[in-house]
Amino acid sequence: MSLRQNESVTPGTSTNTVFLDRLARARATMDERGVDALLVSVGSDLPYLTGYEAMPLERLTMLVVPRDGDATLVIPRLEAPRVVEQPGAFRIHPWNETDDPVAIVASLVGTPAVAAVGDTMWARFLVELLGHWPSGATQYVRSTHVMNALRMRKDDAEIAALAAAGAAADRVAAELHAGAIPLAGRTEAQVSADISARLLAEGHDVVNFAIVAAGENAASPHHHPGSRVIRENEIVLCDFGGTMAGYCSDITRCVYLGTPPADVAEAYAVLHEAQAAGVAAGVVGAACQDVDRASRRVITDAGWGEYFIHRTGHGIGMEAHEDPYMVEGNDLPIESGHAFSVEPGIYVAGKWGMRLEDIVVASADGPLSMNHADHALVTL
Ligand code: ZN
Ligand code: ZN
Ligand code: ZN
């Protein structure tokens, strides 16, 4: 993730309203779950609530949210200029090099009966916090207890950010489809670097991955692009994404260099139908596993079931993979604002592989696709 200031998080929206709203929803969940204090440090929860992403340093940065009362961002004084204080949402409390920041955190809340601590808070701070609020007096729970339901339900600003990142990834996919990204004769690694550069040129701040897998390499879903030279008459699978203004893109498209043989063409038709069925199943009130079942049924019915070797999708937002997961066994009901990938694949070891992936946001009006690039197996 890139380091950024909090203005960039909420395109087109009043920043302050967004963070006030998110903090209000966090407090409502704290209330529901009997959490007295929420403490978030490095990781995605902090930028979600404040717009500020802390450097993962030894100096403590922590947002302290009491169930009642003002939220405070405790931050090293030298980092404070990077933060825009959000009046009404949180105030900042800079600490000096000789201060004890954990004591400052502890002093902001009387000993809480239940404290929710960030999953990725450094253990050193939690251990020191235990000196102030011993585990006999305070029960500790993970911050996901408060944050997970919130983070899964994307608000309008987040959906706009996902749509913008998706559109940028679509433009790179369109370049791939148009033949503007040379393939034959180049190595997978060269094409991967080319796609990465184009993601940045289209506005991404960071590239998270750019899988390029040719021919038999495409049968390995997370193939690492290497020195393999791409040739005529083979499939090329490209799965790429990055982070743009704090939110992730993730798209997979395949192209065929030449005329696809019958088995590839048939399998792709099945894949295309399976992906559309998965998207259509992503409706509010369905279970996450229903998305997986919808895609898998199409592939299984066509006789390719044993070649679909992974879950159908993952949640996406500030992180490339986050809750909810579209997998058998996950009966979590899909809610409006849930954002996830739908990415079935068919992989024939030693021969070829294919995957088709879009990001989808569930809404009252049905599934909204964040990707619109051509879904066909484009031939070049
Ligand atoms: Zn993956
Ligand atoms: Zn992907
Ligand atoms: Zn994905």
Coordinates of C-alpha atoms and ligand atoms in Angstrom, one line a residue:
M1 CA 0.0 0.0 0.0
S2 CA 1.1 3.5 -0.6
L3 CA 1.4 6.0 2.1
R4 CA -1.0 8.8 1.7
Q5 CA -2.8 11.7 3.4
N6 CA -6.4 11.5 4.2
E7 CA -7.7 13.9 1.5
S8 CA -7.3 11.3 -1.2
V9 CA -9.5 8.6 0.3
T10 CA -12.9 9.9 -0.5
P11 CA -13.2 11.1 -4.1
G12 CA -16.0 13.5 -4.6
T13 CA -17.3 13.3 -1.1
S14 CA -17.0 15.5 1.9
T15 CA -14.2 13.8 3.8
N16 CA -15.4 14.8 7.2
T17 CA -18.9 13.4 6.6
V18 CA -17.4 10.1 5.5
F19 CA -15.3 9.7 8.6
L20 CA -18.0 10.9 11.0
D21 CA -20.3 8.3 9.5
R22 CA -17.8 5.5 9.7
L23 CA -16.9 6.3 13.3
A24 CA -20.6 6.5 14.2
R25 CA -21.2 3.1 12.7
A26 CA -18.1 1.7 14.5
R27 CA -19.5 3.1 17.8
A28 CA -22.9 1.5 17.1
T29 CA -21.2 -1.8 16.6
M30 CA -19.2 -1.3 19.8
D31 CA -22.5 -0.6 21.6
E32 CA -24.1 -3.8 20.1
R33 CA -21.1 -5.9 21.1
G34 CA -20.3 -4.4 24.5
V35 CA -16.9 -3.1 23.4
D36 CA -15.8 -0.1 25.5
A37 CA -12.6 0.9 23.7
L38 CA -11.5 0.3 20.1
L39 CA -7.7 0.7 19.4
V40 CA -6.5 0.6 15.9
S41 CA -2.9 0.9 14.7
V42 CA -1.1 0.0 11.5
G43 CA -3.3 -1.8 8.9
S44 CA -6.3 -0.9 6.9
D45 CA -8.7 -0.1 9.8
L46 CA -6.9 3.2 10.5
P47 CA -7.2 4.7 7.0
Y48 CA -10.7 3.4 6.9
L49 CA -11.7 5.4 10.0
T50 CA -9.4 8.4 9.6
G51 CA -8.1 8.6 6.0
Y52 CA -4.5 8.4 7.4
E53 CA -2.3 5.4 6.8
A54 CA 0.4 5.0 9.4
M55 CA 3.9 4.0 8.5
P56 CA 4.6 0.6 10.0
L57 CA 7.3 1.9 12.3
E58 CA 8.5 1.3 15.8
R59 CA 6.8 4.6 16.9
L60 CA 3.3 4.1 18.0
T61 CA 0.4 5.5 15.9
M62 CA -3.0 4.6 17.4
L63 CA -6.6 5.7 17.0
V64 CA -8.4 5.4 20.4
V65 CA -12.1 5.2 20.1
P66 CA -14.0 5.1 23.4
R67 CA -17.6 3.9 23.1
D68 CA -18.7 7.3 24.4
G69 CA -16.5 10.4 24.0
D70 CA -14.1 11.8 21.4
A71 CA -11.8 9.7 19.3
T72 CA -8.2 10.6 19.5
L73 CA -5.3 9.8 17.1
V74 CA -2.2 9.4 19.1
I75 CA 0.7 10.0 16.7
P76 CA 4.4 10.7 16.7
R77 CA 4.9 14.5 16.5
L78 CA 7.1 14.2 13.4
E79 CA 4.2 12.4 11.6
A80 CA 1.5 14.8 12.7
P81 CA 2.0 17.2 9.7
R82 CA 0.8 14.3 7.4
V83 CA -2.6 14.1 9.1
V84 CA -5.6 16.3 8.5
E85 CA -7.5 16.6 11.7
Q86 CA -11.3 15.9 11.2
P87 CA -13.2 18.1 13.6
G88 CA -16.0 16.2 15.2
A89 CA -14.6 12.9 14.0
F90 CA -11.2 12.7 15.8
R91 CA -8.6 15.0 17.2
I92 CA -4.9 14.4 17.1
H93 CA -2.6 14.0 20.1
P94 CA 1.0 14.2 19.0
W95 CA 3.6 12.6 21.3
N96 CA 7.2 13.7 21.8
E97 CA 10.2 11.4 21.5
T98 CA 10.6 11.3 25.3
D99 CA 6.9 10.6 26.0
D100 CA 5.5 7.1 26.7
P101 CA 2.8 6.8 24.0
V102 CA 1.2 3.7 25.5
A103 CA 0.6 5.5 28.8
I104 CA -1.0 8.3 26.7
V105 CA -3.3 5.8 25.1
A106 CA -4.2 4.2 28.4
S107 CA -4.9 7.6 29.9
L108 CA -7.5 8.4 27.2
V109 CA -9.8 5.7 28.4
G110 CA -10.4 4.6 32.0
T111 CA -9.8 0.8 32.3
P112 CA -12.2 -0.7 29.8
A113 CA -14.1 -3.9 30.6
V114 CA -13.7 -4.9 26.9
A115 CA -11.1 -3.5 24.6
A116 CA -10.9 -4.4 20.9
V117 CA -7.4 -4.2 19.6
G118 CA -6.3 -4.0 15.9
D119 CA -5.3 -7.3 14.4
T120 CA -2.1 -5.9 13.1
M121 CA -1.1 -3.8 16.2
W122 CA 2.5 -4.6 17.1
A123 CA 2.7 -7.1 19.9
R124 CA 5.1 -4.8 21.8
F125 CA 2.4 -2.2 22.2
L126 CA -0.2 -4.7 23.3
V127 CA 2.2 -6.2 25.9
E128 CA 2.9 -2.7 27.2
L129 CA -0.8 -2.0 27.3
L130 CA -1.4 -5.1 29.4
G131 CA 0.7 -3.3 32.0
H132 CA -1.8 -0.5 32.2
W133 CA -5.0 -2.6 31.7
P134 CA -4.2 -6.1 33.0
S135 CA -6.1 -8.9 31.4
G136 CA -7.8 -9.6 34.8
A137 CA -9.5 -6.2 34.5
T138 CA -9.9 -5.9 30.8
Q139 CA -11.1 -8.5 28.3
Y140 CA -9.3 -8.2 25.0
V141 CA -11.0 -9.0 21.7
R142 CA -9.9 -8.5 18.1
S143 CA -10.8 -5.3 16.3
T144 CA -12.4 -7.4 13.5
H145 CA -15.2 -8.1 16.1
V146 CA -16.1 -4.4 15.5
M147 CA -14.7 -3.6 12.1
N148 CA -15.4 -6.6 9.9
A149 CA -19.1 -6.1 9.3
L150 CA -18.4 -2.4 8.7
R151 CA -15.5 -2.9 6.4
M152 CA -17.5 -5.4 4.3
R153 CA -20.3 -3.0 3.7
K154 CA -18.8 -0.5 1.3
D155 CA -20.3 3.0 1.5
D156 CA -20.8 5.2 -1.6
A157 CA -17.4 6.7 -1.5
E158 CA -15.8 3.3 -1.4
I159 CA -18.0 2.0 -4.2
A160 CA -16.9 5.0 -6.3
A161 CA -13.3 4.3 -5.5
L162 CA -13.7 0.6 -6.5
A163 CA -15.4 1.6 -9.7
A164 CA -12.6 4.0 -10.6
A165 CA -10.0 1.4 -9.9
G166 CA -12.0 -1.1 -11.9
A167 CA -12.3 1.3 -14.9
A168 CA -8.6 1.9 -14.9
A169 CA -7.9 -1.9 -14.9
D170 CA -10.5 -2.2 -17.7
R171 CA -8.6 0.2 -19.8
V172 CA -5.5 -1.9 -19.5
A173 CA -7.6 -5.0 -20.4
A174 CA -8.9 -3.2 -23.5
E175 CA -5.3 -2.5 -24.5
L176 CA -4.5 -6.2 -24.1
H177 CA -7.6 -7.1 -26.2
A178 CA -6.7 -4.5 -28.9
G179 CA -3.2 -6.1 -29.3
A180 CA -1.6 -2.9 -28.0
I181 CA 0.4 -5.0 -25.5
P182 CA 2.8 -7.2 -27.6
L183 CA 2.7 -10.8 -26.5
A184 CA 4.2 -13.3 -29.0
G185 CA 8.0 -13.4 -28.7
R186 CA 8.1 -11.7 -25.3
T187 CA 8.6 -13.4 -22.0
E188 CA 5.8 -13.5 -19.4
A189 CA 7.9 -11.3 -17.2
Q190 CA 8.2 -8.6 -19.9
V191 CA 4.5 -8.6 -20.5
S192 CA 3.9 -8.5 -16.7
A193 CA 6.1 -5.4 -16.4
D194 CA 4.3 -3.8 -19.4
I195 CA 0.9 -4.4 -17.8
S196 CA 2.2 -3.0 -14.5
A197 CA 3.4 0.1 -16.1
R198 CA 0.1 0.6 -17.8
L199 CA -1.8 0.2 -14.5
L200 CA 0.3 3.0 -13.1
A201 CA -0.2 5.1 -16.2
E202 CA -4.0 4.6 -15.8
G203 CA -3.9 6.0 -12.2
H204 CA -3.0 3.2 -9.9
D205 CA -0.7 4.2 -7.0
V206 CA 0.7 0.6 -6.6
V207 CA 0.6 -2.6 -8.6
N208 CA -0.3 -5.5 -6.3
F209 CA 0.3 -8.3 -8.9
A210 CA 0.4 -8.8 -12.7
I211 CA 0.2 -12.5 -13.4
V212 CA 1.0 -13.4 -17.0
A213 CA 0.8 -17.2 -17.7
A214 CA 1.2 -18.7 -21.1
G215 CA 0.1 -22.1 -22.4
E216 CA 0.6 -24.8 -19.8
N217 CA 1.7 -22.2 -17.2
A218 CA -1.9 -20.9 -17.2
A219 CA -2.9 -24.2 -15.5
S220 CA -1.2 -22.8 -12.3
P221 CA -3.7 -20.2 -10.9
H222 CA -1.0 -18.1 -9.1
H223 CA 1.8 -18.7 -11.7
H224 CA 4.7 -16.4 -11.2
P225 CA 5.6 -14.8 -14.6
G226 CA 9.0 -15.8 -15.7
S227 CA 11.4 -16.3 -18.6
R228 CA 8.9 -18.4 -20.6
V229 CA 8.6 -16.9 -24.1
I230 CA 5.0 -16.5 -25.3
R231 CA 4.3 -18.3 -28.6
E232 CA 1.7 -18.4 -31.3
N233 CA -1.2 -20.8 -30.8
E234 CA -1.5 -20.7 -27.1
I235 CA -3.6 -19.1 -24.4
V236 CA -2.3 -16.2 -22.3
L237 CA -3.9 -15.6 -19.0
C238 CA -3.5 -12.1 -17.5
D239 CA -4.7 -11.5 -13.9
F240 CA -3.7 -8.0 -12.6
G241 CA -4.6 -5.4 -10.1
G242 CA -3.4 -2.6 -7.9
T243 CA -4.4 0.1 -5.5
M244 CA -5.8 3.4 -6.6
A245 CA -6.8 6.1 -4.1
G246 CA -6.8 3.4 -1.4
Y247 CA -9.0 0.8 -3.1
C248 CA -8.0 -2.3 -5.1
S249 CA -8.7 -3.5 -8.6
D250 CA -8.4 -7.1 -9.7
I251 CA -9.3 -8.4 -13.2
T252 CA -8.5 -11.5 -15.2
R253 CA -8.8 -11.8 -18.9
C254 CA -7.4 -14.4 -21.3
V255 CA -6.5 -14.0 -25.0
Y256 CA -5.6 -16.7 -27.6
L257 CA -2.8 -16.2 -30.1
G258 CA -4.3 -17.8 -33.2
T259 CA -7.4 -19.9 -33.5
P260 CA -8.3 -21.7 -30.3
P261 CA -8.6 -25.5 -30.7
A262 CA -12.0 -27.1 -30.0
D263 CA -11.3 -28.1 -26.3
V264 CA -10.2 -24.6 -25.4
A265 CA -13.1 -22.9 -27.2
E266 CA -15.6 -25.2 -25.6
A267 CA -14.2 -24.8 -22.1
Y268 CA -14.1 -21.1 -22.5
A269 CA -17.7 -20.9 -23.4
V270 CA -18.5 -22.9 -20.2
L271 CA -16.3 -20.6 -18.2
H272 CA -17.9 -17.5 -19.6
E273 CA -21.4 -18.8 -18.7
A274 CA -20.1 -19.9 -15.2
Q275 CA -18.7 -16.5 -14.5
A276 CA -22.0 -14.8 -15.5
A277 CA -24.0 -17.2 -13.4
G278 CA -21.7 -16.4 -10.4
V279 CA -22.2 -12.6 -10.9
A280 CA -26.0 -13.1 -11.2
A281 CA -26.1 -15.1 -8.0
G282 CA -24.4 -12.2 -6.0
V283 CA -27.7 -10.7 -4.9
V284 CA -28.6 -9.2 -1.5
G285 CA -29.9 -12.0 0.8
A286 CA -28.2 -14.9 -1.0
A287 CA -25.4 -16.6 0.8
C288 CA -21.8 -16.1 -0.2
Q289 CA -21.5 -19.8 -1.0
D290 CA -24.4 -19.4 -3.5
V291 CA -22.0 -17.5 -5.7
D292 CA -19.6 -20.3 -5.6
R293 CA -22.3 -22.9 -6.2
A294 CA -23.7 -21.0 -9.2
S295 CA -20.4 -20.8 -11.0
R296 CA -19.4 -24.3 -10.0
R297 CA -22.6 -25.9 -11.1
V298 CA -22.2 -24.7 -14.7
I299 CA -18.6 -26.0 -14.9
T300 CA -19.5 -29.3 -13.2
D301 CA -22.6 -29.9 -15.4
A302 CA -20.4 -29.4 -18.5
G303 CA -18.0 -32.0 -17.2
W304 CA -15.1 -29.8 -16.2
G305 CA -15.8 -29.8 -12.4
E306 CA -12.5 -31.5 -11.5
Y307 CA -10.6 -28.8 -13.2
F308 CA -12.0 -25.9 -11.2
I309 CA -9.7 -26.1 -8.2
H310 CA -10.3 -23.0 -6.1
R311 CA -13.1 -21.0 -4.5
T312 CA -15.0 -18.6 -6.8
G313 CA -14.1 -15.3 -5.2
H314 CA -12.8 -13.1 -2.4
G315 CA -13.9 -9.9 -0.9
I316 CA -12.0 -6.8 -2.0
G317 CA -11.7 -3.2 -0.8
M318 CA -8.7 -1.5 0.8
E319 CA -7.1 -4.9 0.7
A320 CA -6.8 -7.1 -2.4
H321 CA -8.2 -10.1 -0.5
E322 CA -10.5 -9.5 2.5
D323 CA -13.9 -10.8 3.7
P324 CA -16.3 -12.0 2.5
Y325 CA -15.1 -15.1 0.7
M326 CA -17.2 -16.7 -2.0
V327 CA -16.6 -20.3 -0.9
E328 CA -18.6 -23.4 -0.1
G329 CA -19.4 -23.4 3.7
N330 CA -19.7 -19.6 3.9
D331 CA -23.4 -19.0 4.6
L332 CA -22.9 -15.3 5.4
P333 CA -25.8 -13.4 3.8
I334 CA -24.7 -11.0 1.1
E335 CA -25.5 -7.4 2.0
S336 CA -25.8 -4.3 0.0
G337 CA -22.3 -2.9 -0.3
H338 CA -20.4 -6.2 -0.2
A339 CA -17.7 -6.2 -2.8
F340 CA -16.1 -9.4 -4.1
S341 CA -14.5 -11.1 -7.1
V342 CA -16.2 -13.7 -9.2
E343 CA -13.4 -15.6 -10.8
P344 CA -14.1 -19.2 -11.8
G345 CA -11.3 -21.0 -13.7
I346 CA -10.6 -24.3 -15.6
Y347 CA -7.1 -25.7 -15.3
V348 CA -5.8 -28.7 -17.3
A349 CA -2.4 -29.5 -15.9
G350 CA 0.3 -29.6 -18.5
K351 CA -1.9 -28.2 -21.2
W352 CA -3.6 -24.9 -20.5
G353 CA -5.7 -22.9 -18.0
M354 CA -8.2 -20.1 -18.1
R355 CA -9.9 -17.8 -15.6
L356 CA -12.4 -15.0 -16.0
E357 CA -12.7 -12.4 -13.2
D358 CA -14.7 -9.3 -12.4
I359 CA -15.2 -7.4 -9.2
V360 CA -18.9 -7.1 -8.2
V361 CA -20.7 -5.0 -5.6
A362 CA -24.0 -6.2 -4.3
S363 CA -26.8 -3.6 -4.3
A364 CA -30.5 -3.3 -3.8
D365 CA -30.7 -3.0 -7.6
G366 CA -28.8 -6.2 -8.1
P367 CA -25.1 -7.0 -8.7
L368 CA -23.1 -4.0 -10.0
S369 CA -20.0 -5.0 -12.0
M370 CA -16.9 -2.8 -11.5
N371 CA -15.4 -4.3 -14.7
H372 CA -16.8 -4.1 -18.2
A373 CA -13.9 -5.2 -20.4
D374 CA -14.9 -7.7 -23.1
H375 CA -15.5 -11.1 -21.5
A376 CA -14.8 -13.1 -24.6
L377 CA -11.7 -15.1 -25.3
V378 CA -10.3 -12.5 -27.7
T379 CA -8.1 -13.9 -30.4
L380 CA -5.0 -12.0 -31.6
Ligands
ZN1 ZN -6.0 -15.3 -6.7
ZN2 ZN -7.3 -11.6 -9.9
ZN3 ZN -9.1 -12.0 -7.5

